[in-house]
Amino acid sequence: MAWGVSRGICWVLRMKSMRHAVSLGVDSMDSCYPTKLGGCGTLMTRKEGLIRIKRGKQKRCFGVKVDDECGCSTCRNYDRAYLCHLFKANEPLGIFMATLHNIHYMNDLMKTLRQNIMEDRI
């Protein structure tokens, strides 16, 4: 790949696609994936993959963070049961908090990918 040439991609939808694109030399991308998922009540996690916060089992998850390894304000301040309640009550705050978490997750993923590039792992 020639130095000084930017390689971009739009509409990346999955985390796996992002990792693969970076390994092929893509250095900028645009994705609506975290926002789209947040809008329908799906949150990205490091250990569990995608969780659907509107499912019945989430309403009993008092004190359980969305993602233990996440430092976003949603994970620091609220549990799964509260987020489930917000979605069940059609509160717009639920969409906002889920989207905020997902964007934070994607930023962390990109930070990890950049670090891997700098350490020649990719």
PDB file of C-alpha atoms in Angstrom:
ATOM      1  CA  MET A   1       0.000   0.000   0.000  1.00  0.00           C
ATOM      2  CA  ALA A   2       1.327   3.431  -0.910  1.00  0.00           C
ATOM      3  CA  TRP A   3       2.015   5.867   1.930  1.00  0.00           C
ATOM      4  CA  GLY A   4      -0.099   9.010   1.966  1.00  0.00           C
ATOM      5  CA  VAL A   5      -3.079   7.319   0.346  1.00  0.00           C
ATOM      6  CA  SER A   6      -6.213   7.208   2.464  1.00  0.00           C
ATOM      7  CA  ARG A   7      -8.489   4.212   2.137  1.00  0.00           C
ATOM      8  CA  GLY A   8     -12.003   4.707   3.427  1.00  0.00           C
ATOM      9  CA  ILE A   9     -15.176   2.689   3.573  1.00  0.00           C
ATOM     10  CA  CYS A  10     -18.761   3.673   4.358  1.00  0.00           C
ATOM     11  CA  TRP A  11     -21.689   1.809   5.839  1.00  0.00           C
ATOM     12  CA  VAL A  12     -19.686  -0.707   7.827  1.00  0.00           C
ATOM     13  CA  LEU A  13     -22.262  -2.621   9.807  1.00  0.00           C
ATOM     14  CA  ARG A  14     -20.581  -5.275  11.882  1.00  0.00           C
ATOM     15  CA  MET A  15     -17.612  -5.329  14.247  1.00  0.00           C
ATOM     16  CA  LYS A  16     -16.145  -8.295  12.384  1.00  0.00           C
ATOM     17  CA  SER A  17     -16.316  -6.294   9.135  1.00  0.00           C
ATOM     18  CA  MET A  18     -14.474  -3.417  10.776  1.00  0.00           C
ATOM     19  CA  ARG A  19     -11.648  -5.656  12.000  1.00  0.00           C
ATOM     20  CA  HIS A  20     -11.347  -7.242   8.568  1.00  0.00           C
ATOM     21  CA  ALA A  21     -11.337  -3.871   6.782  1.00  0.00           C
ATOM     22  CA  VAL A  22      -8.528  -2.589   9.034  1.00  0.00           C
ATOM     23  CA  SER A  23      -6.461  -5.690   8.282  1.00  0.00           C
ATOM     24  CA  LEU A  24      -6.853  -4.848   4.561  1.00  0.00           C
ATOM     25  CA  GLY A  25      -5.533  -1.316   5.065  1.00  0.00           C
ATOM     26  CA  VAL A  26      -8.719   0.710   5.488  1.00  0.00           C
ATOM     27  CA  ASP A  27      -7.912   3.698   7.685  1.00  0.00           C
ATOM     28  CA  SER A  28     -11.243   5.539   7.905  1.00  0.00           C
ATOM     29  CA  MET A  29     -14.787   4.291   8.080  1.00  0.00           C
ATOM     30  CA  ASP A  30     -18.304   5.474   8.659  1.00  0.00           C
ATOM     31  CA  SER A  31     -20.905   3.364  10.399  1.00  0.00           C
ATOM     32  CA  CYS A  32     -24.487   3.828  11.521  1.00  0.00           C
ATOM     33  CA  TYR A  33     -24.381   0.433  13.250  1.00  0.00           C
ATOM     34  CA  PRO A  34     -24.034   1.554  16.904  1.00  0.00           C
ATOM     35  CA  THR A  35     -26.810   4.131  16.536  1.00  0.00           C
ATOM     36  CA  LYS A  36     -29.104   1.743  14.682  1.00  0.00           C
ATOM     37  CA  LEU A  37     -28.639  -0.946  17.323  1.00  0.00           C
ATOM     38  CA  GLY A  38     -29.175   1.492  20.189  1.00  0.00           C
ATOM     39  CA  GLY A  39     -32.422   2.683  18.645  1.00  0.00           C
ATOM     40  CA  CYS A  40     -33.907  -0.801  18.737  1.00  0.00           C
ATOM     41  CA  GLY A  41     -32.636  -1.700  22.224  1.00  0.00           C
ATOM     42  CA  THR A  42     -29.569  -3.758  21.346  1.00  0.00           C
ATOM     43  CA  LEU A  43     -26.323  -3.071  23.191  1.00  0.00           C
ATOM     44  CA  MET A  44     -22.796  -4.185  22.308  1.00  0.00           C
ATOM     45  CA  THR A  45     -20.725  -5.916  24.984  1.00  0.00           C
ATOM     46  CA  ARG A  46     -17.234  -7.313  25.132  1.00  0.00           C
ATOM     47  CA  LYS A  47     -18.080 -10.646  26.778  1.00  0.00           C
ATOM     48  CA  GLU A  48     -21.681 -11.364  25.769  1.00  0.00           C
ATOM     49  CA  GLY A  49     -21.726  -9.899  22.276  1.00  0.00           C
ATOM     50  CA  LEU A  50     -25.045  -8.237  21.500  1.00  0.00           C
ATOM     51  CA  ILE A  51     -27.676  -8.092  24.226  1.00  0.00           C
ATOM     52  CA  ARG A  52     -31.286  -7.164  23.652  1.00  0.00           C
ATOM     53  CA  ILE A  53     -32.229  -5.015  26.600  1.00  0.00           C
ATOM     54  CA  LYS A  54     -36.003  -5.300  26.002  1.00  0.00           C
ATOM     55  CA  ARG A  55     -36.040  -9.042  26.698  1.00  0.00           C
ATOM     56  CA  GLY A  56     -37.840 -10.120  29.852  1.00  0.00           C
ATOM     57  CA  LYS A  57     -34.770 -11.508  31.603  1.00  0.00           C
ATOM     58  CA  GLN A  58     -33.147  -8.051  31.600  1.00  0.00           C
ATOM     59  CA  LYS A  59     -35.880  -6.509  33.755  1.00  0.00           C
ATOM     60  CA  ARG A  60     -34.649  -8.535  36.734  1.00  0.00           C
ATOM     61  CA  CYS A  61     -30.973  -7.627  36.279  1.00  0.00           C
ATOM     62  CA  PHE A  62     -30.787  -5.096  39.104  1.00  0.00           C
ATOM     63  CA  GLY A  63     -27.237  -3.951  39.763  1.00  0.00           C
ATOM     64  CA  VAL A  64     -25.911  -5.644  36.593  1.00  0.00           C
ATOM     65  CA  LYS A  65     -24.039  -3.304  34.276  1.00  0.00           C
ATOM     66  CA  VAL A  66     -24.466  -3.584  30.529  1.00  0.00           C
ATOM     67  CA  ASP A  67     -20.709  -4.228  30.187  1.00  0.00           C
ATOM     68  CA  ASP A  68     -18.395  -4.578  33.196  1.00  0.00           C
ATOM     69  CA  GLU A  69     -15.385  -3.391  31.203  1.00  0.00           C
ATOM     70  CA  CYS A  70     -17.065  -0.260  29.826  1.00  0.00           C
ATOM     71  CA  GLY A  71     -16.437   3.194  31.252  1.00  0.00           C
ATOM     72  CA  CYS A  72     -19.312   5.065  29.588  1.00  0.00           C
ATOM     73  CA  SER A  73     -21.785   7.048  31.687  1.00  0.00           C
ATOM     74  CA  THR A  74     -24.542   4.527  30.942  1.00  0.00           C
ATOM     75  CA  CYS A  75     -22.536   1.637  32.416  1.00  0.00           C
ATOM     76  CA  ARG A  76     -21.174   3.689  35.317  1.00  0.00           C
ATOM     77  CA  ASN A  77     -24.577   4.934  36.475  1.00  0.00           C
ATOM     78  CA  TYR A  78     -27.369   2.578  35.389  1.00  0.00           C
ATOM     79  CA  ASP A  79     -28.163  -1.119  35.384  1.00  0.00           C
ATOM     80  CA  ARG A  80     -29.823  -3.385  32.827  1.00  0.00           C
ATOM     81  CA  ALA A  81     -33.135  -3.413  34.697  1.00  0.00           C
ATOM     82  CA  TYR A  82     -33.437   0.376  34.459  1.00  0.00           C
ATOM     83  CA  LEU A  83     -32.573   0.403  30.750  1.00  0.00           C
ATOM     84  CA  CYS A  84     -35.137  -2.347  30.155  1.00  0.00           C
ATOM     85  CA  HIS A  85     -37.728  -0.250  31.988  1.00  0.00           C
ATOM     86  CA  LEU A  86     -36.932   2.796  29.830  1.00  0.00           C
ATOM     87  CA  PHE A  87     -37.418   0.821  26.623  1.00  0.00           C
ATOM     88  CA  LYS A  88     -40.600  -0.881  27.843  1.00  0.00           C
ATOM     89  CA  ALA A  89     -42.004   2.550  28.817  1.00  0.00           C
ATOM     90  CA  ASN A  90     -41.028   3.984  25.391  1.00  0.00           C
ATOM     91  CA  GLU A  91     -38.852   6.612  27.045  1.00  0.00           C
ATOM     92  CA  PRO A  92     -36.522   8.335  24.542  1.00  0.00           C
ATOM     93  CA  LEU A  93     -33.851   8.398  27.261  1.00  0.00           C
ATOM     94  CA  GLY A  94     -33.434   4.633  26.802  1.00  0.00           C
ATOM     95  CA  ILE A  95     -32.506   5.060  23.135  1.00  0.00           C
ATOM     96  CA  PHE A  96     -30.103   7.864  24.014  1.00  0.00           C
ATOM     97  CA  MET A  97     -28.376   5.846  26.738  1.00  0.00           C
ATOM     98  CA  ALA A  98     -28.121   2.692  24.600  1.00  0.00           C
ATOM     99  CA  THR A  99     -26.701   4.692  21.678  1.00  0.00           C
ATOM    100  CA  LEU A 100     -24.240   6.489  23.955  1.00  0.00           C
ATOM    101  CA  HIS A 101     -22.998   3.131  25.236  1.00  0.00           C
ATOM    102  CA  ASN A 102     -22.695   1.629  21.741  1.00  0.00           C
ATOM    103  CA  ILE A 103     -20.729   4.611  20.410  1.00  0.00           C
ATOM    104  CA  HIS A 104     -18.399   4.422  23.409  1.00  0.00           C
ATOM    105  CA  TYR A 105     -17.946   0.708  22.734  1.00  0.00           C
ATOM    106  CA  MET A 106     -17.056   1.373  19.080  1.00  0.00           C
ATOM    107  CA  ASN A 107     -14.584   4.107  20.067  1.00  0.00           C
ATOM    108  CA  ASP A 108     -12.903   1.639  22.436  1.00  0.00           C
ATOM    109  CA  LEU A 109     -12.797  -0.964  19.650  1.00  0.00           C
ATOM    110  CA  MET A 110     -11.144   1.504  17.264  1.00  0.00           C
ATOM    111  CA  LYS A 111      -8.651   2.504  19.971  1.00  0.00           C
ATOM    112  CA  THR A 112      -7.711  -1.163  20.373  1.00  0.00           C
ATOM    113  CA  LEU A 113      -7.357  -1.587  16.603  1.00  0.00           C
ATOM    114  CA  ARG A 114      -5.099   1.502  16.385  1.00  0.00           C
ATOM    115  CA  GLN A 115      -2.966   0.146  19.227  1.00  0.00           C
ATOM    116  CA  ASN A 116      -2.703  -3.230  17.472  1.00  0.00           C
ATOM    117  CA  ILE A 117      -1.567  -1.477  14.287  1.00  0.00           C
ATOM    118  CA  MET A 118       1.104   0.481  16.167  1.00  0.00           C
ATOM    119  CA  GLU A 119       2.376  -2.760  17.749  1.00  0.00           C
ATOM    120  CA  ASP A 120       2.407  -4.538  14.340  1.00  0.00           C
ATOM    121  CA  ARG A 121      -0.211  -7.097  15.364  1.00  0.00           C
ATOM    122  CA  ILE A 122      -2.333  -6.222  12.335  1.00  0.00           C
TER     123      ILE A 122
END
